Amino acid sequence: MYQKLIQKYNRQAPRYTSYPTALHFKELEGREKTALFLEKRNKQPRELSLYIHIPFCSSLCWYCGCTKVITRNPESSKAYMKRLLLEMDMLSRSLHKDSSIKHIHMGGGTPTFLTPDELRSLGKNISNLFALDPDAAFDIETDPRTITEKHVSAMADIGCNRVSIGIQDIYEDTQKAINRIQPMELNTKIVHWFREAGIRHLNVDLVYGLPYQTVERFKHTLEEVCTIDPNRFAIFNYAHVPWMMSSQKLLERHAMPDAAEKFNILYDASEYLSRSGYCPIGMDHFAKEEDELALAMLNGTLQRNFQGYSTRANLDIYGLGMSSISQTGNAYIQNVKDLDTYYDILDTGQWPHWKACFLTREDEIRRYAIMRLMCNLTIDFDDISRKWNIDARHFFQSSSESLDEMMNDGLLVLEENGWQVTTLGRFFLRNIASTLDQYLNDPKNNTRYSKTI
């Protein structure tokens, strides 16, 4: 199905969790610029989101592209928690006194590598150091293979109201090939614990493109996972980037689905989930109609960031922990990715910043257009023109030939105010967004990305 389009558009392109992408961030010569930027930014009260990165995992999943530290030493988290508290304290003192936290997300790695007592301590420190909105969303990523019922109790105690669990695939041969054995019975037990503890909002992550996956097998995975009744699905395209993640070379020993099979897996999954009561969100998320993510899409507050799709747009996002990324105003600021360096810098009382990207006006316009496309599935030239006081059609004139070609391929329809992505076009959303990307289309650009299909 759609074989010619698959061959034509299976190109390298970013996932557009940011624009410019993290590969365009520049290493800082000193941290004075970022410190001054944050000081100036926080002279006014802001609505904020905290992203807290816990990098530890007890074993390596070979497909993983995250920044992580593999260790079986449970004591590893103690030194990290000490420095994380130092960074949290620095951030809290830099914020305007009337700023409030609207959203918290703990990711990794595996946040539940922390002990239940460490989770409670972290939650207490967040409450003590920051002004939390009573209706704040609090999400925690979890690994069903290592979590205990005591972890679940601790998560409920600190106010967690949504959990994400990575399932990826239910077939044992695929699980063995990616070094992640996780029986479906285990997932069911963990979900029961969450709901018994009062944590009723459940996100499930699946990955397509892994060894031995086919349309039929992935559909069976979806059928089984639907029995635990998630509120949301994230159906991620496996990004094969062995030049960045050497462990991914181990997957090449196995039969991997080709681009056509991958496309058909996602297409069939989208059809199945739509029939099962889930709304498609952007290019790879699905949510029940009453879920906050689906409502955010309808009311225009959906956003895309380094955690994927999320609610509550226009929050300043502050990353805490090794490798985390902050997104505030016209700047991205990334922390150091080496654990010992992260410790050493914080022990001297400095911000652990490593790289940054300060957007130009052109960057900001293109970011706005790309993120509205990724969230709303439109390129609304009238909206862009009003917001930025420009002639958006002229500004994006260099993209017009590619957009016309995509219209002819059935990915877009031309409307009075711009372009609307078709149902088919949603499966090529990264390709459409790439037409607006001045860096990707620069002949001098030699940055490598995963393929879109």
PDB file of C-alpha atoms in Angstrom, residues 193-355:
ATOM      1  CA  TRP A 193      -1.506  -1.426  41.357  1.00  0.00           C
ATOM      2  CA  PHE A 194      -1.700   2.053  39.802  1.00  0.00           C
ATOM      3  CA  ARG A 195      -5.468   2.098  39.713  1.00  0.00           C
ATOM      4  CA  GLU A 196      -5.782   0.716  43.227  1.00  0.00           C
ATOM      5  CA  ALA A 197      -3.515   3.585  44.369  1.00  0.00           C
ATOM      6  CA  GLY A 198      -5.755   6.138  42.656  1.00  0.00           C
ATOM      7  CA  ILE A 199      -3.452   6.826  39.685  1.00  0.00           C
ATOM      8  CA  ARG A 200      -5.985   6.276  36.940  1.00  0.00           C
ATOM      9  CA  HIS A 201      -4.479   8.092  33.948  1.00  0.00           C
ATOM     10  CA  LEU A 202      -2.371   5.634  31.963  1.00  0.00           C
ATOM     11  CA  ASN A 203      -0.126   6.204  28.945  1.00  0.00           C
ATOM     12  CA  VAL A 204       1.327   3.238  27.060  1.00  0.00           C
ATOM     13  CA  ASP A 205       4.363   3.442  24.791  1.00  0.00           C
ATOM     14  CA  LEU A 206       4.747   0.990  21.911  1.00  0.00           C
ATOM     15  CA  VAL A 207       7.513   0.924  19.314  1.00  0.00           C
ATOM     16  CA  TYR A 208       7.137  -0.243  15.720  1.00  0.00           C
ATOM     17  CA  GLY A 209      10.035  -1.186  13.478  1.00  0.00           C
ATOM     18  CA  LEU A 210      11.571  -3.674  15.939  1.00  0.00           C
ATOM     19  CA  PRO A 211      12.775  -7.203  15.018  1.00  0.00           C
ATOM     20  CA  TYR A 212      10.174  -9.702  13.828  1.00  0.00           C
ATOM     21  CA  GLN A 213       7.296  -7.246  13.885  1.00  0.00           C
ATOM     22  CA  THR A 214       4.601  -7.522  11.222  1.00  0.00           C
ATOM     23  CA  VAL A 215       1.215  -5.896  10.716  1.00  0.00           C
ATOM     24  CA  GLU A 216      -0.567  -8.948  12.117  1.00  0.00           C
ATOM     25  CA  ARG A 217       1.672  -9.302  15.155  1.00  0.00           C
ATOM     26  CA  PHE A 218       1.529  -5.608  16.005  1.00  0.00           C
ATOM     27  CA  LYS A 219      -2.257  -5.661  15.765  1.00  0.00           C
ATOM     28  CA  HIS A 220      -2.272  -8.530  18.256  1.00  0.00           C
ATOM     29  CA  THR A 221      -0.027  -6.468  20.540  1.00  0.00           C
ATOM     30  CA  LEU A 222      -2.561  -3.622  20.341  1.00  0.00           C
ATOM     31  CA  GLU A 223      -5.471  -5.965  21.075  1.00  0.00           C
ATOM     32  CA  GLU A 224      -3.728  -7.303  24.173  1.00  0.00           C
ATOM     33  CA  VAL A 225      -2.651  -3.876  25.416  1.00  0.00           C
ATOM     34  CA  CYS A 226      -6.176  -2.489  24.946  1.00  0.00           C
ATOM     35  CA  THR A 227      -7.330  -4.940  27.627  1.00  0.00           C
ATOM     36  CA  ILE A 228      -5.632  -2.724  30.239  1.00  0.00           C
ATOM     37  CA  ASP A 229      -7.608   0.253  28.864  1.00  0.00           C
ATOM     38  CA  PRO A 230      -4.936   2.982  28.482  1.00  0.00           C
ATOM     39  CA  ASN A 231      -6.046   6.598  28.232  1.00  0.00           C
ATOM     40  CA  ARG A 232      -3.305   7.304  25.686  1.00  0.00           C
ATOM     41  CA  PHE A 233      -1.009   5.502  23.304  1.00  0.00           C
ATOM     42  CA  ALA A 234       2.302   6.672  21.903  1.00  0.00           C
ATOM     43  CA  ILE A 235       3.190   4.559  18.856  1.00  0.00           C
ATOM     44  CA  PHE A 236       6.820   5.475  18.277  1.00  0.00           C
ATOM     45  CA  ASN A 237       8.770   4.826  15.107  1.00  0.00           C
ATOM     46  CA  TYR A 238      11.954   2.982  16.049  1.00  0.00           C
ATOM     47  CA  ALA A 239      14.815   5.319  15.134  1.00  0.00           C
ATOM     48  CA  HIS A 240      17.758   3.275  13.904  1.00  0.00           C
ATOM     49  CA  VAL A 241      20.788   5.517  14.531  1.00  0.00           C
ATOM     50  CA  PRO A 242      23.679   3.102  15.246  1.00  0.00           C
ATOM     51  CA  TRP A 243      26.211   5.871  14.537  1.00  0.00           C
ATOM     52  CA  MET A 244      24.881   7.488  17.739  1.00  0.00           C
ATOM     53  CA  MET A 245      23.795   4.412  19.738  1.00  0.00           C
ATOM     54  CA  SER A 246      26.190   1.533  19.100  1.00  0.00           C
ATOM     55  CA  SER A 247      23.974  -0.984  20.946  1.00  0.00           C
ATOM     56  CA  GLN A 248      21.458  -0.694  18.111  1.00  0.00           C
ATOM     57  CA  LYS A 249      23.852  -2.627  15.863  1.00  0.00           C
ATOM     58  CA  LEU A 250      22.842  -5.719  17.836  1.00  0.00           C
ATOM     59  CA  LEU A 251      19.361  -5.495  16.326  1.00  0.00           C
ATOM     60  CA  GLU A 252      20.774  -5.913  12.830  1.00  0.00           C
ATOM     61  CA  ARG A 253      21.302  -9.622  13.546  1.00  0.00           C
ATOM     62  CA  HIS A 254      17.539 -10.117  13.371  1.00  0.00           C
ATOM     63  CA  ALA A 255      14.836  -9.817  10.724  1.00  0.00           C
ATOM     64  CA  MET A 256      13.683  -6.206  10.741  1.00  0.00           C
ATOM     65  CA  PRO A 257      10.543  -4.877   9.022  1.00  0.00           C
ATOM     66  CA  ASP A 258      11.307  -2.839   5.915  1.00  0.00           C
ATOM     67  CA  ALA A 259       9.911   0.653   5.274  1.00  0.00           C
ATOM     68  CA  ALA A 260       6.740  -0.639   3.621  1.00  0.00           C
ATOM     69  CA  GLU A 261       5.987  -3.006   6.499  1.00  0.00           C
ATOM     70  CA  LYS A 262       6.656  -0.242   9.036  1.00  0.00           C
ATOM     71  CA  PHE A 263       4.291   2.108   7.221  1.00  0.00           C
ATOM     72  CA  ASN A 264       1.605  -0.539   7.105  1.00  0.00           C
ATOM     73  CA  ILE A 265       2.058  -1.297  10.814  1.00  0.00           C
ATOM     74  CA  LEU A 266       1.411   2.341  11.733  1.00  0.00           C
ATOM     75  CA  TYR A 267      -1.416   2.714   9.222  1.00  0.00           C
ATOM     76  CA  ASP A 268      -3.174  -0.402  10.509  1.00  0.00           C
ATOM     77  CA  ALA A 269      -2.548   0.608  14.143  1.00  0.00           C
ATOM     78  CA  SER A 270      -4.085   4.018  13.486  1.00  0.00           C
ATOM     79  CA  GLU A 271      -7.158   2.428  11.907  1.00  0.00           C
ATOM     80  CA  TYR A 272      -7.526  -0.031  14.789  1.00  0.00           C
ATOM     81  CA  LEU A 273      -7.181   2.602  17.510  1.00  0.00           C
ATOM     82  CA  SER A 274      -9.608   4.952  15.756  1.00  0.00           C
ATOM     83  CA  ARG A 275     -12.188   2.163  15.698  1.00  0.00           C
ATOM     84  CA  SER A 276     -11.452   1.517  19.380  1.00  0.00           C
ATOM     85  CA  GLY A 277     -12.340   5.039  20.515  1.00  0.00           C
ATOM     86  CA  TYR A 278      -8.964   6.802  20.343  1.00  0.00           C
ATOM     87  CA  CYS A 279      -8.417  10.136  18.586  1.00  0.00           C
ATOM     88  CA  PRO A 280      -5.237  10.520  16.515  1.00  0.00           C
ATOM     89  CA  ILE A 281      -2.963  13.228  17.942  1.00  0.00           C
ATOM     90  CA  GLY A 282      -0.286  14.583  15.620  1.00  0.00           C
ATOM     91  CA  MET A 283       1.739  11.873  13.956  1.00  0.00           C
ATOM     92  CA  ASP A 284       2.081   9.124  16.563  1.00  0.00           C
ATOM     93  CA  HIS A 285      -0.105   9.709  19.649  1.00  0.00           C
ATOM     94  CA  PHE A 286      -3.660   8.560  20.307  1.00  0.00           C
ATOM     95  CA  ALA A 287      -5.973   9.543  23.152  1.00  0.00           C
ATOM     96  CA  LYS A 288      -9.507   8.870  24.279  1.00  0.00           C
ATOM     97  CA  GLU A 289     -11.916  11.661  23.391  1.00  0.00           C
ATOM     98  CA  GLU A 290     -12.291  12.796  27.005  1.00  0.00           C
ATOM     99  CA  ASP A 291      -8.544  12.727  27.673  1.00  0.00           C
ATOM    100  CA  GLU A 292      -6.736  16.000  28.340  1.00  0.00           C
ATOM    101  CA  LEU A 293      -4.497  15.466  25.283  1.00  0.00           C
ATOM    102  CA  ALA A 294      -7.469  15.177  22.915  1.00  0.00           C
ATOM    103  CA  LEU A 295      -9.108  18.233  24.509  1.00  0.00           C
ATOM    104  CA  ALA A 296      -5.854  20.200  24.163  1.00  0.00           C
ATOM    105  CA  MET A 297      -5.795  19.412  20.451  1.00  0.00           C
ATOM    106  CA  LEU A 298      -9.337  20.742  20.086  1.00  0.00           C
ATOM    107  CA  ASN A 299      -8.811  23.947  22.085  1.00  0.00           C
ATOM    108  CA  GLY A 300      -5.402  24.817  20.623  1.00  0.00           C
ATOM    109  CA  THR A 301      -3.240  24.241  23.703  1.00  0.00           C
ATOM    110  CA  LEU A 302      -1.511  21.103  22.423  1.00  0.00           C
ATOM    111  CA  GLN A 303       2.263  21.411  22.338  1.00  0.00           C
ATOM    112  CA  ARG A 304       5.184  19.353  21.150  1.00  0.00           C
ATOM    113  CA  ASN A 305       8.412  19.237  23.108  1.00  0.00           C
ATOM    114  CA  PHE A 306      11.187  16.838  24.057  1.00  0.00           C
ATOM    115  CA  GLN A 307       8.687  14.543  25.798  1.00  0.00           C
ATOM    116  CA  GLY A 308       6.585  14.262  22.611  1.00  0.00           C
ATOM    117  CA  TYR A 309       3.040  15.655  22.598  1.00  0.00           C
ATOM    118  CA  SER A 310       1.730  17.188  25.782  1.00  0.00           C
ATOM    119  CA  THR A 311      -0.872  19.612  27.065  1.00  0.00           C
ATOM    120  CA  ARG A 312      -0.586  23.174  28.340  1.00  0.00           C
ATOM    121  CA  ALA A 313       1.234  25.101  25.666  1.00  0.00           C
ATOM    122  CA  ASN A 314       3.228  28.270  26.358  1.00  0.00           C
ATOM    123  CA  LEU A 315       4.772  27.066  29.623  1.00  0.00           C
ATOM    124  CA  ASP A 316       8.440  27.741  30.272  1.00  0.00           C
ATOM    125  CA  ILE A 317       9.993  24.282  30.541  1.00  0.00           C
ATOM    126  CA  TYR A 318      12.915  23.819  32.941  1.00  0.00           C
ATOM    127  CA  GLY A 319      14.991  20.681  32.660  1.00  0.00           C
ATOM    128  CA  LEU A 320      16.656  19.343  35.817  1.00  0.00           C
ATOM    129  CA  GLY A 321      19.243  16.605  35.877  1.00  0.00           C
ATOM    130  CA  MET A 322      21.968  15.297  33.618  1.00  0.00           C
ATOM    131  CA  SER A 323      21.360  15.999  29.882  1.00  0.00           C
ATOM    132  CA  SER A 324      17.963  17.638  30.460  1.00  0.00           C
ATOM    133  CA  ILE A 325      16.866  20.481  28.201  1.00  0.00           C
ATOM    134  CA  SER A 326      15.115  23.699  29.184  1.00  0.00           C
ATOM    135  CA  GLN A 327      12.909  25.583  26.737  1.00  0.00           C
ATOM    136  CA  THR A 328      12.257  29.143  27.830  1.00  0.00           C
ATOM    137  CA  GLY A 329      11.365  32.052  25.588  1.00  0.00           C
ATOM    138  CA  ASN A 330      13.665  32.080  22.588  1.00  0.00           C
ATOM    139  CA  ALA A 331      16.260  29.761  24.127  1.00  0.00           C
ATOM    140  CA  TYR A 332      17.020  26.087  24.574  1.00  0.00           C
ATOM    141  CA  ILE A 333      19.562  25.251  27.278  1.00  0.00           C
ATOM    142  CA  GLN A 334      20.940  21.739  27.717  1.00  0.00           C
ATOM    143  CA  ASN A 335      22.723  20.350  30.769  1.00  0.00           C
ATOM    144  CA  VAL A 336      25.947  18.377  30.569  1.00  0.00           C
ATOM    145  CA  LYS A 337      25.558  14.738  29.506  1.00  0.00           C
ATOM    146  CA  ASP A 338      28.411  13.281  31.577  1.00  0.00           C
ATOM    147  CA  LEU A 339      27.432  12.232  35.100  1.00  0.00           C
ATOM    148  CA  ASP A 340      30.715  13.068  36.851  1.00  0.00           C
ATOM    149  CA  THR A 341      30.884  16.459  35.150  1.00  0.00           C
ATOM    150  CA  TYR A 342      27.307  17.156  36.245  1.00  0.00           C
ATOM    151  CA  TYR A 343      28.327  16.405  39.846  1.00  0.00           C
ATOM    152  CA  ASP A 344      31.522  18.471  39.696  1.00  0.00           C
ATOM    153  CA  ILE A 345      29.842  21.585  38.297  1.00  0.00           C
ATOM    154  CA  LEU A 346      27.007  21.571  40.822  1.00  0.00           C
ATOM    155  CA  ASP A 347      29.459  21.057  43.662  1.00  0.00           C
ATOM    156  CA  THR A 348      30.984  24.428  42.704  1.00  0.00           C
ATOM    157  CA  GLY A 349      27.575  26.124  42.864  1.00  0.00           C
ATOM    158  CA  GLN A 350      27.276  26.721  39.109  1.00  0.00           C
ATOM    159  CA  TRP A 351      24.545  25.953  36.608  1.00  0.00           C
ATOM    160  CA  PRO A 352      25.345  22.627  34.895  1.00  0.00           C
ATOM    161  CA  HIS A 353      24.666  24.090  31.429  1.00  0.00           C
ATOM    162  CA  TRP A 354      26.586  22.661  28.469  1.00  0.00           C
ATOM    163  CA  LYS A 355      24.933  23.737  25.228  1.00  0.00           C
TER     164      LYS A 355
END
